[in-house]
Amino acid sequence: MASSAKKVLVPVANGTEPLEAVVMIYVLRRSGAEVTVASVEKQLQVDACHGVKFVADSLLSDCSDAVFDLIMLPGGLPGGETLKNCGVLENMVKKQDAEGRLNGAICCAPALALGSWGLLKGRKATCYPVFMEQLASCATAVESRVVIDGKIVTSRGPGTTLEFSVSLVEQLYGKEKANEAVERSLLRPNPGEDYTFIELNQTKWTFDGSTPQVILPIADGSEETEAVGLIDILRRAKAKVVVAAVGNSLEVVGSWKVKLVADVLLADAEILTYDLIVLPGGLVGAQTFASCGKLVNMLKKQAESNKPYGAICAPSALVLEPHGLLKGKKATTNPSFCEKLSDKSHIEYRVVVDGNLVTSRGPGTTMEFALAIIEKFFGREKGLEIAKATLL
Ligand SMILES: *[C@@H]1O[C@H](CO)[C@@H](O)[C@H](O)[C@H]1NC(C)=O
Ligand SMILES: *[C@@H]1O[C@H](CO)[C@@H](O)[C@H](O)[C@H]1NC(C)=O
C-alpha cells in the first residue's frame, strides 16, 4: 500500500538556526508527516548555530526529484544565505509554488530566500525584525507572528516556530490536527507576552568563574526540541553548555528521530561539578538517565551541595522523583507523567523554581524554562533581552 503520509522537506545547512529546524521537525513528525531533513551542504552532518551539531537524513541533491506537500525553510546565519544560494533548492521551491503546493519560511529565510527568488511579489509576508526592511522591497511586509498568503506561510524567529509549524499542520491536515498539536506540545496560551515562572524558597544561583558551566545529558530517545532549545537559549546567554551523551556513542537519535551529536561522552567527562545539571525530556531518554549510575550520583551530589539542577518533561517524574531528588520540593512534569509525582500541588505551572531545583513540562515550555534558568543566573533583564531577540 502506498503511504498516504504528507511529505515535508526541511532543508538545513551549516549555520541553520537549530531550534527552528528541530521544532518544525518535531511538530510535523508528531502530526504524522513524513519529514525529510536534507542537508544542502556536501555532507550530512551540519554545524548549526550555537555549536549545535546534527546529522541530516539525506543530501538535498539526493531528493531533488521527490515531490513534497510542504517545503519549510528554517532561518539562522549563515544557513539562510546558503539556502538562498542553493540553486537546486531554489528550483524546487519555485516548482512547488508554481504547482500550487505549500512553502513555509521563518526568520531570515522569507527575505533572504523566498523574497530574493521573487516568490513574494504582491504577497503578504513576515520575517525576523532586522530583515523587515529587506522584505519590504520584495513583499508586502507585515509585523505578525505568522502570515499566511495563499500557499506561502512565513514567520519571525525561534519563539514563533511552534505557532508557524502548527499553522502548517492546519494547512496540511485541518483544524482538528492543529488543535491536537497545540495541546500536545503545550504551546504558550499567550505568545508574545513576557515570560513568567513561579518561584518558591528563593535562593541566589551562583557560579564560579566568568559564566555558568552547565551539563546537559542526552541519550537515544531524548526529546530533541527540549535538548536543542536549552542548548540554543543557554548559549545565547553565553553559558558554557557541555552536551554529554549517556551511552557509547556521541551520536544520539532523539525521540523524533533527529540525530544529534554530543560534545563528549558522559562516561569520559572528567569534570564532575557543574553550576547546573539539566535534563531534557523524552520517555526512553529519561529511562536511560535513571539507570545511569554516574549521572544519578552527579545529581545527588548537586542536590546535597545545594547547587542548581533541573529537568523538563519526563525526567522530573522518571529520574528525580524515584531517586529522592524532589523530596520536600515543588515540581512539575509532562502531563503524561503527573501521576508519578508524589506532590502534585504544582503540576499545572509551566515552570517551577524551588530553591535550587527548576522543572518544566514539555516542548512548548522549553524556552520559558531556559529563560527562567538565565534569569536565575544573570537576572531578569538578561532573560527579557533573550526573550526579545528570540521573539518568544
Ligand atoms: C559544514 O560543517 C561540516 C560539519 O562539521 C564541515 O565538515 C564542513 O566543512 C562545513 N562546510 C562548510 C562549507 O563550511
Ligand atoms: C519552601 O516554600 C514553601 C512555601 O512558601 C514553604 O512551605 C516551605 O517550608 C519552604 N521550604 C523550605 C525548605 O524552606
Coordinates of C-alpha atoms and ligand atoms in Angstrom, one line a residue:
M1 CA 0.0 0.0 0.0
A2 CA 1.3 3.4 -0.9
S3 CA 2.0 5.7 2.0
S4 CA -0.5 8.4 2.3
A5 CA 1.5 10.4 4.8
K6 CA 2.1 14.0 3.8
K7 CA 5.7 14.6 2.7
V8 CA 7.6 17.5 4.2
L9 CA 11.1 18.8 3.3
V10 CA 13.2 20.7 5.8
P11 CA 16.5 21.8 4.2
V12 CA 19.4 22.6 6.6
A13 CA 22.9 24.0 6.3
N14 CA 25.8 24.9 8.5
G15 CA 24.6 27.9 10.4
T16 CA 20.9 27.0 10.4
E17 CA 19.0 28.1 13.5
P18 CA 18.7 24.6 15.1
L19 CA 15.8 25.5 17.4
E20 CA 13.7 26.4 14.4
A21 CA 14.7 23.3 12.4
V22 CA 14.1 20.9 15.3
V23 CA 10.7 22.4 16.4
M24 CA 9.5 22.1 12.8
I25 CA 10.6 18.5 12.5
Y26 CA 9.1 17.7 15.9
V27 CA 5.6 19.2 15.2
L28 CA 5.3 17.8 11.7
R29 CA 6.5 14.3 12.6
R30 CA 4.3 14.2 15.6
S31 CA 1.3 15.2 13.4
G32 CA 2.1 12.2 11.2
A33 CA 4.0 13.8 8.4
E34 CA 7.0 12.1 6.7
V35 CA 9.7 14.7 7.2
T36 CA 13.0 14.6 5.3
V37 CA 15.8 16.7 6.8
A38 CA 18.0 17.4 3.8
S39 CA 21.5 18.9 4.0
V40 CA 22.3 21.4 1.3
E41 CA 26.0 21.0 2.2
K42 CA 28.3 18.4 0.8
Q43 CA 27.9 16.2 3.9
L44 CA 25.1 15.0 6.1
Q45 CA 26.4 16.5 9.3
V46 CA 25.7 20.2 9.7
D47 CA 27.2 22.6 12.3
A48 CA 24.1 24.6 13.1
C49 CA 24.2 27.9 15.1
H50 CA 25.2 27.9 18.8
G51 CA 27.5 24.9 18.2
V52 CA 24.6 22.5 17.8
K53 CA 25.6 19.6 15.6
F54 CA 23.1 17.3 13.9
V55 CA 23.0 14.8 11.1
A56 CA 20.5 15.2 8.2
D57 CA 18.6 12.2 6.7
S58 CA 19.8 12.8 3.2
L59 CA 21.6 15.3 0.9
L60 CA 19.3 17.7 -0.9
S61 CA 20.9 16.6 -4.1
D62 CA 19.6 13.1 -3.5
C63 CA 16.0 14.1 -3.1
S64 CA 15.6 16.9 -5.6
D65 CA 13.2 14.9 -7.8
A66 CA 10.9 14.0 -4.9
V67 CA 7.5 15.7 -4.6
F68 CA 6.8 17.3 -1.2
D69 CA 3.5 18.6 0.1
L70 CA 5.4 21.2 2.0
I71 CA 8.9 22.7 2.0
M72 CA 9.8 24.6 5.2
L73 CA 12.9 26.8 5.4
P74 CA 14.5 27.5 8.7
G75 CA 16.5 30.7 9.4
G76 CA 19.8 31.3 11.0
L77 CA 23.0 32.7 9.6
P78 CA 24.9 31.9 7.5
G79 CA 22.5 29.0 7.0
G80 CA 19.8 31.3 5.4
E81 CA 22.4 32.6 2.9
T82 CA 23.4 29.1 2.0
L83 CA 19.8 28.1 1.4
K84 CA 19.3 31.2 -0.8
N85 CA 22.4 30.4 -2.8
C86 CA 21.4 26.7 -3.4
G87 CA 20.2 26.6 -7.0
V88 CA 18.7 23.1 -6.5
L89 CA 16.6 24.3 -3.6
E90 CA 15.6 27.5 -5.5
N91 CA 14.2 25.4 -8.3
M92 CA 12.4 23.0 -6.0
V93 CA 10.7 25.9 -4.1
K94 CA 9.7 27.7 -7.3
K95 CA 8.3 24.5 -8.8
Q96 CA 6.5 23.8 -5.5
D97 CA 4.9 27.3 -5.8
A98 CA 4.1 27.0 -9.5
E99 CA 2.3 23.7 -8.9
G100 CA 0.2 25.1 -6.1
R101 CA 1.9 23.3 -3.2
L102 CA 2.9 24.8 0.2
N103 CA 6.1 26.6 1.1
G104 CA 7.0 28.0 4.5
A105 CA 9.9 30.1 5.7
I106 CA 10.9 31.6 9.0
C107 CA 13.3 34.1 10.5
C108 CA 15.7 35.4 7.8
A109 CA 14.5 32.9 5.2
P110 CA 11.4 34.8 3.9
A111 CA 13.5 37.8 3.0
L112 CA 16.8 36.1 2.0
A113 CA 15.4 33.1 0.1
L114 CA 11.7 33.4 -0.9
G115 CA 11.9 37.2 -1.4
S116 CA 15.1 37.3 -3.4
W117 CA 13.8 34.4 -5.5
G118 CA 10.9 36.7 -6.4
L119 CA 8.2 34.4 -4.8
L120 CA 6.8 37.1 -2.5
K121 CA 5.9 39.7 -5.2
G122 CA 2.5 41.1 -4.3
R123 CA 2.2 38.8 -1.3
K124 CA 2.0 39.4 2.4
A125 CA 4.8 38.0 4.4
T126 CA 6.8 38.5 7.6
C127 CA 10.3 37.7 8.9
Y128 CA 12.9 38.3 11.6
P129 CA 12.7 42.0 12.6
V130 CA 16.1 43.1 11.3
F131 CA 15.2 41.7 7.8
M132 CA 11.9 43.5 7.6
E133 CA 13.4 46.4 5.5
Q134 CA 14.8 43.9 3.0
L135 CA 11.5 42.1 3.0
A136 CA 9.6 45.3 2.3
S137 CA 11.5 45.6 -1.0
C138 CA 10.2 42.3 -2.3
A139 CA 6.9 41.7 -0.5
T140 CA 4.1 43.4 1.5
A141 CA 5.9 43.2 4.8
V142 CA 3.5 42.5 7.8
E143 CA 4.5 42.5 11.5
S144 CA 2.7 39.4 12.6
R145 CA 3.9 36.2 14.3
V146 CA 2.6 34.1 11.4
V147 CA 1.4 35.3 8.0
I148 CA -0.5 33.1 5.5
D149 CA -0.9 34.3 2.0
G150 CA -2.2 31.6 -0.3
K151 CA 0.3 28.7 -0.4
I152 CA 3.1 30.7 1.3
V153 CA 3.4 30.8 5.1
T154 CA 6.0 33.0 6.8
S155 CA 7.0 33.6 10.4
R156 CA 9.6 35.5 12.6
G157 CA 12.0 33.5 14.7
P158 CA 12.8 30.8 17.2
G159 CA 9.9 31.8 19.6
T160 CA 7.3 31.8 16.8
T161 CA 8.3 28.4 15.3
L162 CA 5.8 26.4 17.2
E163 CA 2.9 28.6 16.1
F164 CA 4.3 28.6 12.5
S165 CA 4.5 24.8 12.5
V166 CA 1.0 24.4 13.9
S167 CA -0.4 26.7 11.2
L168 CA 1.3 24.5 8.6
V169 CA -0.2 21.4 10.3
E170 CA -3.6 23.1 9.9
Q171 CA -2.9 23.8 6.2
L172 CA -1.9 20.1 5.6
Y173 CA -4.4 18.3 7.9
G174 CA -7.1 20.7 9.0
K175 CA -8.1 22.4 12.3
E176 CA -8.5 19.4 14.4
K177 CA -5.0 18.1 13.9
A178 CA -3.7 21.6 14.5
N179 CA -5.6 21.8 17.8
E180 CA -4.1 18.4 18.8
A181 CA -0.6 19.8 18.1
V182 CA -1.2 22.9 20.2
E183 CA -2.4 20.7 23.1
R184 CA 0.3 18.1 23.0
S185 CA 3.2 20.5 22.5
L186 CA 1.9 22.7 25.4
L187 CA 2.1 25.8 23.2
R188 CA 2.0 29.0 25.2
P189 CA -1.5 30.3 25.7
N190 CA -0.2 33.9 25.5
P191 CA 2.6 34.0 22.8
G192 CA 4.4 37.3 22.7
E193 CA 3.8 38.3 26.3
D194 CA 6.6 38.5 28.8
Y195 CA 7.6 35.0 30.1
T196 CA 6.9 34.2 33.8
F197 CA 7.6 31.4 36.2
I198 CA 6.7 30.6 39.8
E199 CA 9.4 30.7 42.4
L200 CA 9.4 29.3 45.9
N201 CA 12.1 29.4 48.6
Q202 CA 14.0 31.9 46.6
T203 CA 17.8 31.5 46.7
K204 CA 20.6 33.1 44.6
W205 CA 22.1 30.9 41.9
T206 CA 25.8 31.5 41.8
F207 CA 28.6 30.2 39.6
D208 CA 32.3 30.0 39.8
G209 CA 34.3 31.7 37.1
S210 CA 33.0 34.1 34.4
T211 CA 30.0 32.1 33.2
P212 CA 27.9 29.2 34.5
Q213 CA 29.1 25.7 33.4
V214 CA 26.1 23.6 32.5
I215 CA 26.0 19.9 31.7
L216 CA 23.1 18.7 29.5
P217 CA 23.0 14.9 29.2
I218 CA 21.3 13.4 26.1
A219 CA 20.5 9.8 25.2
D220 CA 18.7 7.9 22.5
G221 CA 15.1 8.8 22.9
S222 CA 15.8 12.3 24.3
E223 CA 13.3 14.9 23.3
E224 CA 15.3 16.9 20.7
T225 CA 13.2 20.1 20.9
E226 CA 13.9 20.4 24.6
A227 CA 17.6 19.4 24.3
V228 CA 18.3 21.8 21.4
G229 CA 16.1 24.6 22.9
L230 CA 18.1 24.5 26.1
I231 CA 21.5 24.4 24.4
D232 CA 20.5 27.2 22.0
I233 CA 18.9 29.6 24.5
L234 CA 21.5 29.0 27.3
R235 CA 24.4 29.5 24.9
R236 CA 22.8 32.7 23.7
A237 CA 23.3 33.9 27.3
K238 CA 27.0 32.8 27.0
A239 CA 26.6 30.0 29.5
K240 CA 29.1 27.2 28.8
V241 CA 26.9 24.2 27.9
V242 CA 28.5 20.7 27.7
V243 CA 26.3 18.3 25.8
A244 CA 27.1 14.8 27.2
A245 CA 25.9 11.6 25.6
V246 CA 24.8 8.9 28.0
G247 CA 25.8 5.7 26.2
N248 CA 28.6 4.6 24.0
S249 CA 28.2 7.0 21.0
L250 CA 28.4 10.7 20.6
E251 CA 25.6 10.4 18.0
V252 CA 22.2 10.1 19.7
V253 CA 18.8 9.6 17.9
G254 CA 16.1 11.7 19.6
S255 CA 12.5 10.7 20.2
W256 CA 11.5 12.2 16.9
K257 CA 14.5 10.7 15.0
V258 CA 16.7 13.8 14.8
K259 CA 20.3 12.7 15.1
L260 CA 22.1 14.9 17.5
V261 CA 25.9 14.9 18.0
A262 CA 27.1 15.4 21.6
D263 CA 30.3 17.2 22.7
V264 CA 31.5 14.4 25.0
L265 CA 30.5 11.0 26.3
L266 CA 29.3 11.4 29.9
A267 CA 31.5 8.3 30.7
D268 CA 34.5 10.4 29.6
A269 CA 33.5 13.6 31.4
E270 CA 36.2 14.2 34.0
I271 CA 34.8 17.4 35.4
L272 CA 32.0 16.3 37.7
T273 CA 30.9 19.6 39.2
Y274 CA 28.8 22.0 37.2
D275 CA 26.9 25.1 38.1
L276 CA 23.8 23.4 36.7
I277 CA 22.8 19.9 35.6
V278 CA 19.7 20.0 33.4
L279 CA 17.9 17.0 31.9
P280 CA 15.8 17.2 28.7
G281 CA 12.7 15.0 28.3
G282 CA 11.7 12.0 26.2
L283 CA 10.5 8.8 27.8
V284 CA 13.3 6.5 26.6
G285 CA 16.0 9.1 27.2
A286 CA 14.7 9.6 30.8
Q287 CA 14.7 5.9 31.5
T288 CA 18.4 5.8 30.3
F289 CA 19.2 8.7 32.6
A290 CA 17.5 7.0 35.6
S291 CA 19.7 3.9 35.2
C292 CA 23.0 5.7 34.7
G293 CA 24.8 5.5 38.0
K294 CA 27.3 8.2 37.2
L295 CA 24.6 10.7 36.3
V296 CA 22.4 9.8 39.3
N297 CA 25.4 10.3 41.6
M298 CA 26.2 13.7 40.0
L299 CA 22.6 14.7 40.5
K300 CA 22.6 13.6 44.2
K301 CA 25.9 15.5 44.9
Q302 CA 24.4 18.5 43.2
A303 CA 21.3 18.4 45.4
E304 CA 23.4 17.7 48.6
S305 CA 25.6 20.7 48.0
N306 CA 22.6 22.9 47.2
K307 CA 23.7 23.6 43.6
P308 CA 21.1 24.0 40.8
Y309 CA 19.6 21.1 39.0
G310 CA 16.6 20.6 36.9
A311 CA 14.5 18.7 34.4
I312 CA 11.9 19.3 31.7
C313 CA 9.2 16.8 30.8
A314 CA 9.6 13.1 31.7
P315 CA 12.8 13.1 33.8
S316 CA 11.2 15.0 36.8
A317 CA 8.9 12.0 37.2
L318 CA 11.2 9.3 36.0
V319 CA 14.6 10.4 37.3
L320 CA 14.4 13.0 40.0
E321 CA 11.3 11.6 41.8
P322 CA 12.5 7.9 42.1
H323 CA 15.9 9.0 43.2
G324 CA 14.5 11.2 46.0
L325 CA 15.6 14.4 44.3
L326 CA 12.2 16.1 44.6
K327 CA 11.8 15.4 48.3
G328 CA 10.4 18.4 50.1
K329 CA 10.3 20.4 46.8
K330 CA 7.6 21.6 44.5
A331 CA 7.9 20.5 40.9
T332 CA 6.1 20.0 37.6
T333 CA 6.4 17.4 34.8
N334 CA 4.8 16.5 31.5
P335 CA 1.0 15.9 31.8
S336 CA 1.5 12.2 30.9
F337 CA 3.8 11.6 33.9
C338 CA 2.0 13.7 36.6
E339 CA 0.6 10.6 38.3
K340 CA 4.2 9.6 39.2
L341 CA 4.9 12.8 41.3
S342 CA 4.1 12.3 45.0
D343 CA 3.4 16.0 45.4
K344 CA 1.1 17.2 42.6
S345 CA 0.4 20.6 44.0
H346 CA 2.4 22.5 41.4
I347 CA 1.9 20.3 38.2
E348 CA -0.2 22.9 36.4
Y349 CA 2.6 25.5 36.3
R350 CA 4.7 25.7 33.2
V351 CA 8.0 26.4 35.0
V352 CA 8.6 25.9 38.8
V353 CA 11.7 27.1 40.6
D354 CA 12.0 25.8 44.2
G355 CA 15.3 26.8 45.7
N356 CA 18.0 25.1 43.6
L357 CA 15.5 23.0 41.6
V358 CA 13.9 24.0 38.3
T359 CA 11.3 21.9 36.5
S360 CA 9.1 22.3 33.5
R361 CA 6.6 20.5 31.3
G362 CA 7.3 19.8 27.6
P363 CA 8.4 21.1 24.2
G364 CA 6.3 24.2 24.2
T365 CA 7.6 25.3 27.7
T366 CA 11.3 24.8 26.8
M367 CA 12.1 28.5 26.0
E368 CA 10.3 29.7 29.2
F369 CA 12.3 27.0 31.1
A370 CA 15.6 28.2 29.6
L371 CA 14.8 31.8 30.3
A372 CA 14.0 31.1 33.9
I373 CA 17.4 29.5 34.2
I374 CA 19.0 32.5 32.6
E375 CA 17.1 34.8 34.9
K376 CA 18.3 32.9 38.0
F377 CA 21.9 33.1 36.9
F378 CA 22.0 36.5 35.2
G379 CA 18.9 38.5 36.2
R380 CA 15.6 39.3 34.6
E381 CA 17.0 41.9 32.3
K382 CA 19.1 39.3 30.5
G383 CA 16.1 36.9 30.3
L384 CA 13.9 39.6 28.8
E385 CA 16.7 40.6 26.3
I386 CA 17.0 37.0 25.1
A387 CA 13.2 36.6 25.0
K388 CA 13.0 39.7 22.8
A389 CA 15.8 38.5 20.5
T390 CA 14.2 35.1 20.0
L391 CA 10.6 36.5 19.8
L392 CA 9.2 34.3 22.5
Ligands
LIG1 C1 29.9 22.4 7.3 O1 30.1 21.6 8.5 C2 30.7 20.4 8.3 C3 30.5 19.5 9.5 O2 31.2 20.0 10.6 C4 32.1 20.6 7.8 O3 32.8 19.3 7.6 C5 32.1 21.4 6.5 O4 33.4 21.7 6.1 C6 31.3 22.7 6.7 N1 31.1 23.2 5.4 C7 31.4 24.5 5.1 C8 31.1 24.9 3.7 O5 31.9 25.2 5.8
LIG2 C1 9.6 26.5 50.7 O1 8.5 27.4 50.5 C2 7.2 26.8 50.9 C3 6.1 27.8 50.5 O2 6.5 29.1 50.8 C4 7.3 26.5 52.4 O3 6.1 26.0 52.9 C5 8.4 25.6 52.7 O4 8.6 25.3 54.0 C6 9.7 26.1 52.1 N1 10.8 25.0 52.2 C7 12.0 25.2 52.7 C8 12.9 24.1 52.6 O5 12.3 26.3 53.2

